[in-house]
Short mmCIF file of C-alpha atoms in Angstrom, two decimals:
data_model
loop_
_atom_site.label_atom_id
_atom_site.label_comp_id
_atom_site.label_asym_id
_atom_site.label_seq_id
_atom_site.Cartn_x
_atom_site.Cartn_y
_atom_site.Cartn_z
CA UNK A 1 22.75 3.44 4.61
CA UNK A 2 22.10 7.13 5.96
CA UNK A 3 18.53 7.61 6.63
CA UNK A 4 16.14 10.75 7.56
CA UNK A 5 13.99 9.89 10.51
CA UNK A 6 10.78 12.69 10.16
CA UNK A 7 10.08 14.71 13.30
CA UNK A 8 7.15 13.39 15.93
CA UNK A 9 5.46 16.76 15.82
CA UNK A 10 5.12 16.78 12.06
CA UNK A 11 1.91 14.44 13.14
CA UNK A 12 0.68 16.60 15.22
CA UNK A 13 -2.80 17.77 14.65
CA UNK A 14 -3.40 15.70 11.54
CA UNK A 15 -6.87 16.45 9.99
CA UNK A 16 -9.81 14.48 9.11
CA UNK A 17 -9.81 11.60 11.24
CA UNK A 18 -12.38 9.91 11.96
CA UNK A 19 -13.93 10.61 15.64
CA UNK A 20 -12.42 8.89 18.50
CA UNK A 21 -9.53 8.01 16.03
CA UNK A 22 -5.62 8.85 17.33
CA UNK A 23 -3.70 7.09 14.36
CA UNK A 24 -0.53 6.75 17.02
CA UNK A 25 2.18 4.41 15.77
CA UNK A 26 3.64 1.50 16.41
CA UNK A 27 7.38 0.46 15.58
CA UNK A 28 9.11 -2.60 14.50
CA UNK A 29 12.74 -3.20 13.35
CA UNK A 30 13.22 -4.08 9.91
CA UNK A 31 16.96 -5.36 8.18
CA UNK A 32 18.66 -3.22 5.87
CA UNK A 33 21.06 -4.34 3.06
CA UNK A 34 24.16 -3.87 4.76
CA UNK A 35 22.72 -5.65 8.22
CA UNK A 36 21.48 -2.55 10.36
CA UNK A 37 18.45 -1.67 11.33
CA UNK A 38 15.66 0.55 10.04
CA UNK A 39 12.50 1.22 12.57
CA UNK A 40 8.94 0.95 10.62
CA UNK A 41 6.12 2.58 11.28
CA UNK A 42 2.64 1.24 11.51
CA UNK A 43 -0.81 1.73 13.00
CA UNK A 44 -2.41 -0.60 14.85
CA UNK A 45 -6.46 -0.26 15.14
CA UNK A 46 -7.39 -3.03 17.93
CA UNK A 47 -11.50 -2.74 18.51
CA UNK A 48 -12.81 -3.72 21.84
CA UNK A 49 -12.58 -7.12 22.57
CA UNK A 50 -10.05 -8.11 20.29
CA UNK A 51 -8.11 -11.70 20.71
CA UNK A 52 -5.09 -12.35 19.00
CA UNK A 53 -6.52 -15.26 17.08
CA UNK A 54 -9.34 -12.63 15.38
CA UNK A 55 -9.10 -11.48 12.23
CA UNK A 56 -6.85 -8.99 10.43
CA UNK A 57 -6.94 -7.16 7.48
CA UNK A 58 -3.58 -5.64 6.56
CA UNK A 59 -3.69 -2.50 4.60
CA UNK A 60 -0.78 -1.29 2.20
CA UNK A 61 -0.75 2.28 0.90
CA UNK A 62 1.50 3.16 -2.72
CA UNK A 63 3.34 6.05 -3.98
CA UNK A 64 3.66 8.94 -2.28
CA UNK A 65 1.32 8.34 0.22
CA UNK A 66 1.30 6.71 3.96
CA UNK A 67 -0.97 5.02 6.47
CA UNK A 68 -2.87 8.55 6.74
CA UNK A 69 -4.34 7.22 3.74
CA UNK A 70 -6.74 4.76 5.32
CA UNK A 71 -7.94 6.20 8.12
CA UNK A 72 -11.27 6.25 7.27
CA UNK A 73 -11.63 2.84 5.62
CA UNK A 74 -9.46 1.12 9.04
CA UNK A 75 -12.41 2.84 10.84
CA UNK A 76 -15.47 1.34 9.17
CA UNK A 77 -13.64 -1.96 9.97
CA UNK A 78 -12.53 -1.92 12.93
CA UNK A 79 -16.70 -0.77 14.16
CA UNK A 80 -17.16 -4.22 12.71
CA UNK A 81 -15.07 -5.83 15.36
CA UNK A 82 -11.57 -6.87 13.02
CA UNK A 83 -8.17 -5.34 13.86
CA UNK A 84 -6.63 -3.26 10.94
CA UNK A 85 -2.55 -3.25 10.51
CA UNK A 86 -1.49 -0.05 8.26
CA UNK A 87 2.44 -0.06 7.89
CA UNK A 88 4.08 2.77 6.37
CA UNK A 89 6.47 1.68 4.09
CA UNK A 90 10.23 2.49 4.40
CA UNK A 91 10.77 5.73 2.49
CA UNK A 92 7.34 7.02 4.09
CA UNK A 93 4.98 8.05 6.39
CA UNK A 94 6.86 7.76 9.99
CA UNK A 95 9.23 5.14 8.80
CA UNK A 96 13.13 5.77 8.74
CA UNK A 97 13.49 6.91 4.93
CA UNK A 98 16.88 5.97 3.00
CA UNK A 99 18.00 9.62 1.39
CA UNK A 100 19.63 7.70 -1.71
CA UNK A 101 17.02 6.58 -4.15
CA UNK A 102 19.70 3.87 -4.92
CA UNK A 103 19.07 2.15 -1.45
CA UNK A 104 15.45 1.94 -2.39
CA UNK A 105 14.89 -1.21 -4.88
CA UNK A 106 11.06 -3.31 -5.55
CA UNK A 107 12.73 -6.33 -3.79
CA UNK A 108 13.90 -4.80 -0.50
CA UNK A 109 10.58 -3.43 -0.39
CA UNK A 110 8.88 -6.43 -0.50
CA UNK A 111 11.63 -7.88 2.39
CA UNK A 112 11.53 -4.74 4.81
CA UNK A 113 7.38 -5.30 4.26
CA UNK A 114 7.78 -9.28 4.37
CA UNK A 115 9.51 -8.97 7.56
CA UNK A 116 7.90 -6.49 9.39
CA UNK A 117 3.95 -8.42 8.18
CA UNK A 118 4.97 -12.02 9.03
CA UNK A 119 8.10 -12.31 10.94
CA UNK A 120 7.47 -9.22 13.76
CA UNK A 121 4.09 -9.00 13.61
CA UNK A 122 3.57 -12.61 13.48
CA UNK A 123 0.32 -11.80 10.90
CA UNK A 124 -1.41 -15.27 9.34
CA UNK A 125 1.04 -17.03 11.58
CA UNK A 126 0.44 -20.10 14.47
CA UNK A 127 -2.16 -18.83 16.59
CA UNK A 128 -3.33 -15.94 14.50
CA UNK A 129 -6.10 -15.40 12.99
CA UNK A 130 -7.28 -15.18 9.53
CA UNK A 131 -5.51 -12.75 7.20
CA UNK A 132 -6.92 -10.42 4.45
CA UNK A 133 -4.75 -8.36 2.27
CA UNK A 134 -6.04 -4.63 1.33
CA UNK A 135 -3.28 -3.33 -1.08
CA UNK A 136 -2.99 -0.06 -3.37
CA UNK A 137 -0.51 1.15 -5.86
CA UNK A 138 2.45 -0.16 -4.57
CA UNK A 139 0.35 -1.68 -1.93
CA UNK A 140 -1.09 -4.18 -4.14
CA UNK A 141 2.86 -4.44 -6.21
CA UNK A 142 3.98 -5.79 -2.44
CA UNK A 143 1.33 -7.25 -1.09
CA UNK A 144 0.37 -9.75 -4.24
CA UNK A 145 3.68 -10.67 -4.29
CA UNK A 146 3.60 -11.71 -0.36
CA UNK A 147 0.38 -13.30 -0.96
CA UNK A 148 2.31 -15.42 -4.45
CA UNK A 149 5.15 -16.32 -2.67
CA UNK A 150 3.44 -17.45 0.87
CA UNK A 151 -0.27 -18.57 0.34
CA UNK A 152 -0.23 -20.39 3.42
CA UNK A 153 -0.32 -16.73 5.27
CA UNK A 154 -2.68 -15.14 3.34
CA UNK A 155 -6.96 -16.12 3.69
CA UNK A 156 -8.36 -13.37 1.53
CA UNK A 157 -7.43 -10.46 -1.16
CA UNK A 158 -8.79 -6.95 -1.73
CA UNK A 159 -7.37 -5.56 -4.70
CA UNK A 160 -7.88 -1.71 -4.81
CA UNK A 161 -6.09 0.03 -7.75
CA UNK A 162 -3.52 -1.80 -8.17
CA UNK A 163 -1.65 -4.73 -10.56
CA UNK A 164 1.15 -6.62 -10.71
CA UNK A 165 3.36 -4.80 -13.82
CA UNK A 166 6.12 -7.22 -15.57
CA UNK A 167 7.42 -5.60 -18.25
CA UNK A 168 5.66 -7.40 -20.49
CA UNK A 169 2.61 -4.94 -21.59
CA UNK A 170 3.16 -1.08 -21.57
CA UNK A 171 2.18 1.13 -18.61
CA UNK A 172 -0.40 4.12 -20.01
CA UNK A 173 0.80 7.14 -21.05
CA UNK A 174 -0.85 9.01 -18.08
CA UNK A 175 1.68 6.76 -16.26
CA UNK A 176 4.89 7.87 -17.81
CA UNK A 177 3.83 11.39 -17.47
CA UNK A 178 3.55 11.09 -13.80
CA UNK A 179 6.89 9.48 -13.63
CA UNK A 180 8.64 11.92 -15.81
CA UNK A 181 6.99 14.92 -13.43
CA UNK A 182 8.80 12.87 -10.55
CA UNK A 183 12.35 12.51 -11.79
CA UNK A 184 12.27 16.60 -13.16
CA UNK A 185 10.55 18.64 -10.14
CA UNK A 186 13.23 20.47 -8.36
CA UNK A 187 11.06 20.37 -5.70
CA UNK A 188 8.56 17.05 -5.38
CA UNK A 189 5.21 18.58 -4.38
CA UNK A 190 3.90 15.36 -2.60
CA UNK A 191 0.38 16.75 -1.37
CA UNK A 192 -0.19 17.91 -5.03
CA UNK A 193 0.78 14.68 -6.58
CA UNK A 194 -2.06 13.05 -4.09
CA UNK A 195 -4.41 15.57 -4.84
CA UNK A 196 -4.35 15.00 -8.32
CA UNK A 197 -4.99 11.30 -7.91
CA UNK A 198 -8.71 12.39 -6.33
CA UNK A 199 -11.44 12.91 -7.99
CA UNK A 200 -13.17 14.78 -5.36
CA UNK A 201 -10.65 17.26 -4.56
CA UNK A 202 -8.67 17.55 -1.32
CA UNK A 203 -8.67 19.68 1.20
CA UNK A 204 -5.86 21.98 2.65
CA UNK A 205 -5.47 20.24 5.81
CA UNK A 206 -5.60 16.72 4.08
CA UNK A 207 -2.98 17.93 1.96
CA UNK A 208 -0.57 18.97 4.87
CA UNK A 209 -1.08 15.34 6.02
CA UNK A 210 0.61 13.98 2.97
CA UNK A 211 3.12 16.78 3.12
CA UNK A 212 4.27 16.16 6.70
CA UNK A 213 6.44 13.10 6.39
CA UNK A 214 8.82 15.16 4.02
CA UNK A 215 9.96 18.15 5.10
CA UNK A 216 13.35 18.46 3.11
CA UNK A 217 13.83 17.51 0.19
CA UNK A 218 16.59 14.60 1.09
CA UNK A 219 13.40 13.02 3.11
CA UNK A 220 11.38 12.49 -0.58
CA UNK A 221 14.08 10.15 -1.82
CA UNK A 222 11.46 6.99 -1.30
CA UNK A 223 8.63 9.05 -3.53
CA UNK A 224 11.49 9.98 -6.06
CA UNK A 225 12.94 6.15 -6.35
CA UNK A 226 9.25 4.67 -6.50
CA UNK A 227 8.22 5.32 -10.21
CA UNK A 228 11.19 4.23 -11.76
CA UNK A 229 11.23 0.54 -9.44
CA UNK A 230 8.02 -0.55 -11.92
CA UNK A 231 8.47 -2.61 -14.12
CA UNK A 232 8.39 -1.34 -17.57
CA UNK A 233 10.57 -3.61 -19.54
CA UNK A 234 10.71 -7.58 -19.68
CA UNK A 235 13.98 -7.50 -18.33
CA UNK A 236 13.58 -5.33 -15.34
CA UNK A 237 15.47 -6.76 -12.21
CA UNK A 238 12.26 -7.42 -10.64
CA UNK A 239 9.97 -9.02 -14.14
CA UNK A 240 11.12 -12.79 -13.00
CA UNK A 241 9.45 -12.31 -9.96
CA UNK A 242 6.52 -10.75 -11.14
CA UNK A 243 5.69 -13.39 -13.36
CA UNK A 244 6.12 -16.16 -10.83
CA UNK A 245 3.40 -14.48 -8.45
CA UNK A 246 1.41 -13.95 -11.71
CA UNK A 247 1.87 -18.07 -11.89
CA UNK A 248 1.20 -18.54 -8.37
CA UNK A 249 -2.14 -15.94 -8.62
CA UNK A 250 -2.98 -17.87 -11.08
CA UNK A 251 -3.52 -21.35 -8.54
CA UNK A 252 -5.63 -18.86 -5.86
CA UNK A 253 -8.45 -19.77 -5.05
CA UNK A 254 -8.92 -18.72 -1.94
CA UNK A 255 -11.71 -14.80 -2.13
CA UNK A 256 -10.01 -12.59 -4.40
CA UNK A 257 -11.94 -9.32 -4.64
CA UNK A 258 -11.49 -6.29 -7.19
CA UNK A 259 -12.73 -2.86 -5.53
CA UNK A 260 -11.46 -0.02 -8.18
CA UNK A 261 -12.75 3.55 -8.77
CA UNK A 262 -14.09 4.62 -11.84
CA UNK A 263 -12.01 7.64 -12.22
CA UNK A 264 -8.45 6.11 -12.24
CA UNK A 265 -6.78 6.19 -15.24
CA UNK A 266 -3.92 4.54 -14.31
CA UNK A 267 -5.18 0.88 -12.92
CA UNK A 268 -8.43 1.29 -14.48
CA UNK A 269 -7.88 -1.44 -16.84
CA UNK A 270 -6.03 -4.14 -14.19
CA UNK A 271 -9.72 -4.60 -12.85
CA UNK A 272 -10.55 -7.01 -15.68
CA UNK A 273 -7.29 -8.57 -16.00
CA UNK A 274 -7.07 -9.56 -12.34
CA UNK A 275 -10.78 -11.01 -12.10
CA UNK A 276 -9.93 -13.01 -15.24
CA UNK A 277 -6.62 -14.65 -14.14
CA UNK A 278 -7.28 -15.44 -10.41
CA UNK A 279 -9.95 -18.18 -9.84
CA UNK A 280 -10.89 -16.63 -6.24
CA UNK A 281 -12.08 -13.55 -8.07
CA UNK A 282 -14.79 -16.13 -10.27
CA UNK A 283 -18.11 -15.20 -9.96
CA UNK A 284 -18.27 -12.70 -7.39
CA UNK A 285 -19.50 -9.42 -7.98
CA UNK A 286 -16.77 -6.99 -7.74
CA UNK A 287 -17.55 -3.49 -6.68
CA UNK A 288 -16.73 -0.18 -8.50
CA UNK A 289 -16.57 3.01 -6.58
CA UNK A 290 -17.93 5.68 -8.15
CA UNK A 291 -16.55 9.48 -8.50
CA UNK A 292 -13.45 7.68 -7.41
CA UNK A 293 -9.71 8.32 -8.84
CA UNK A 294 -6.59 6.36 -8.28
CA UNK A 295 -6.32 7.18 -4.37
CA UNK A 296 -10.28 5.96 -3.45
CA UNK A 297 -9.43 5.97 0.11
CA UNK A 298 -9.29 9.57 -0.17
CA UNK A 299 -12.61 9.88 -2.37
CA UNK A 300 -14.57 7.07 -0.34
CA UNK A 301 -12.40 5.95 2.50
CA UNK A 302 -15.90 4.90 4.13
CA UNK A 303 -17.20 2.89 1.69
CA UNK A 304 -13.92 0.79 0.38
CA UNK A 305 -14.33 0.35 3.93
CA UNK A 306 -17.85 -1.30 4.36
CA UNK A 307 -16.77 -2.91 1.04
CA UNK A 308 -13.77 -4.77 2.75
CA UNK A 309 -16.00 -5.17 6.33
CA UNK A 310 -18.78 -7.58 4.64
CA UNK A 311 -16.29 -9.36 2.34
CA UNK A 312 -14.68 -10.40 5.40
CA UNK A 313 -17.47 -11.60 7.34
CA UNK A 314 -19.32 -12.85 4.59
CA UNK A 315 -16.90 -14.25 2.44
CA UNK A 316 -15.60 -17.99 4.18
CA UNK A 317 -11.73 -18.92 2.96
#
């Protein structure tokens, strides 16, 4: 598998982060198909005082975006005392990046993140503490199925514009536009693509933040591959799994919180859907951000933070 591995001073003087926030990485090795190695990224917020049997909330960015992403809602939890873990998946951020969108596929995705989450990191594990999921786009396509396939891990769920596609209804049309702008730019414009998922606008230097991972083109392969990995059809390589962590969503009943924007045409209507099928989501009041598109972190990193803060020390598994 040939892979790009994106510069150290790319990072350099990234903008908008929150005061007395570095966002330095960590690394962990992670398997590839063919039985090397790939190194993946992620950040590590620790607040004062922290014991490794606290609390975690693990935080998954989507397509094209990386950890960068949550930098603002990792800081209004970690002031509340609970470590955040923000990977960047393989194909992003600081992680080693396959160049052939035919090494990227939705199942090693979920293996490189399953192994990195709960066999490196040890998260949910003996001695650890309590786990809460925080996934997005693809965040939430990887982390539900983690959460599906080992419950045991997992003590809590923040869904945040996201779903679990099989194939079996139709993605919006907004949706196949965006992929079809993917597979035909010559040249993939990633801090466009991000700044069109905002409702609030972003800023220059926010949108050099999303460009720096990629410098060549050969480095976007991960952004390219992502679109068409979805699900679309209900024979996709990856629908049987789907529905099985639809099946096993379906027995959680451990807190299951939705926390959507109001501006995001393409989850929008998952919201709903999730709340109804997953008895942890009964009759709790789940928040929607307003003036918020499909990348809220971005449009109100602060409060899907304060959001995620009291559900976890509020909400008992």
């Amino acid at each position: 598998m040939e892979t790009y591995r994106t510069p150290d001073d790319r990072f350099a003087g990234l903008a908008d982060l929150p005061a007395g926030t570095t966002w330095e990485p960590s690394y962990a090795d992670v398997t590839d198909p063919d039985g090397g190695m790939l190194r993946m990224a992620y950040v590590d917020v620790r607040p004062d005082g922290w014991r490794e049997d606290a609390t975690t909330v693990l935080m998954l960015h989507g397509e094209p975006t990386w950890s960068y992403l949550y930098r603002h809602v990792a800081a209004e939890v970690a002031a509340t005392g609970v470590r955040c873990v923000v990977p960047d998946l393989i194909g992003f951020g600081r992680s080693d990046k396959p160049v052939s969108s035919r090494d990227h596929s939705y199942q090693r995705h979920v293996d490189w993140t399953r192994e990195l989450v709960l066999d490196r990191l040890g998260l949910g594990g003996p001695g650890a503490g309590e786990l809460t999921l925080l996934g997005q786009d693809w965040g939430g396509l990887i982390g539900l199925r983690l959460v599906a396939e080992h419950p045991d891990r997992f003590s809590r769920v923040v869904a945040a514009n996201t779903g679990l596609p099989t194939g079996d209804v139709d993605m919006p049309e907004v949706w196949w536009q965006f992929r079809a702008a993917v597979e035909k730019a010559e040249v993939l414009d990633v801090g466009r693509l991000v700044a069109s998922g905002c409702a609030r606008g972003l800023d220059a230097g926010v949108r050099a933040a999303y460009d720096a991972p990629f410098p060549t083109e050969e480095s976007k392969a991960g952004p390219r591959a992502m679109p068409s990995l979805v699900p679309t059809r209900p024979h996709d390589p990856s629908t049987e799994a789907n529905r099985a962590a639809w099946a096993g969503l379906g027995e959680w009943r451990a807190p299951f919180l939705t926390a959507f924007g109001d501006s995001d045409p393409i989850t929008g209507a998952m919201a709903p859907v999730l709340q109804r099928h997953v008895p942890g989501a009964a009759g709790r009041e789940h928040p929607t951000l307003e003036r918020a598109g499909h990348f809220l972190q971005e449009d109100d990193g602060a409060e899907l933070g304060r959001i995620v803060a009291a559900f976890v020390r509020t909400v008992t598994p």
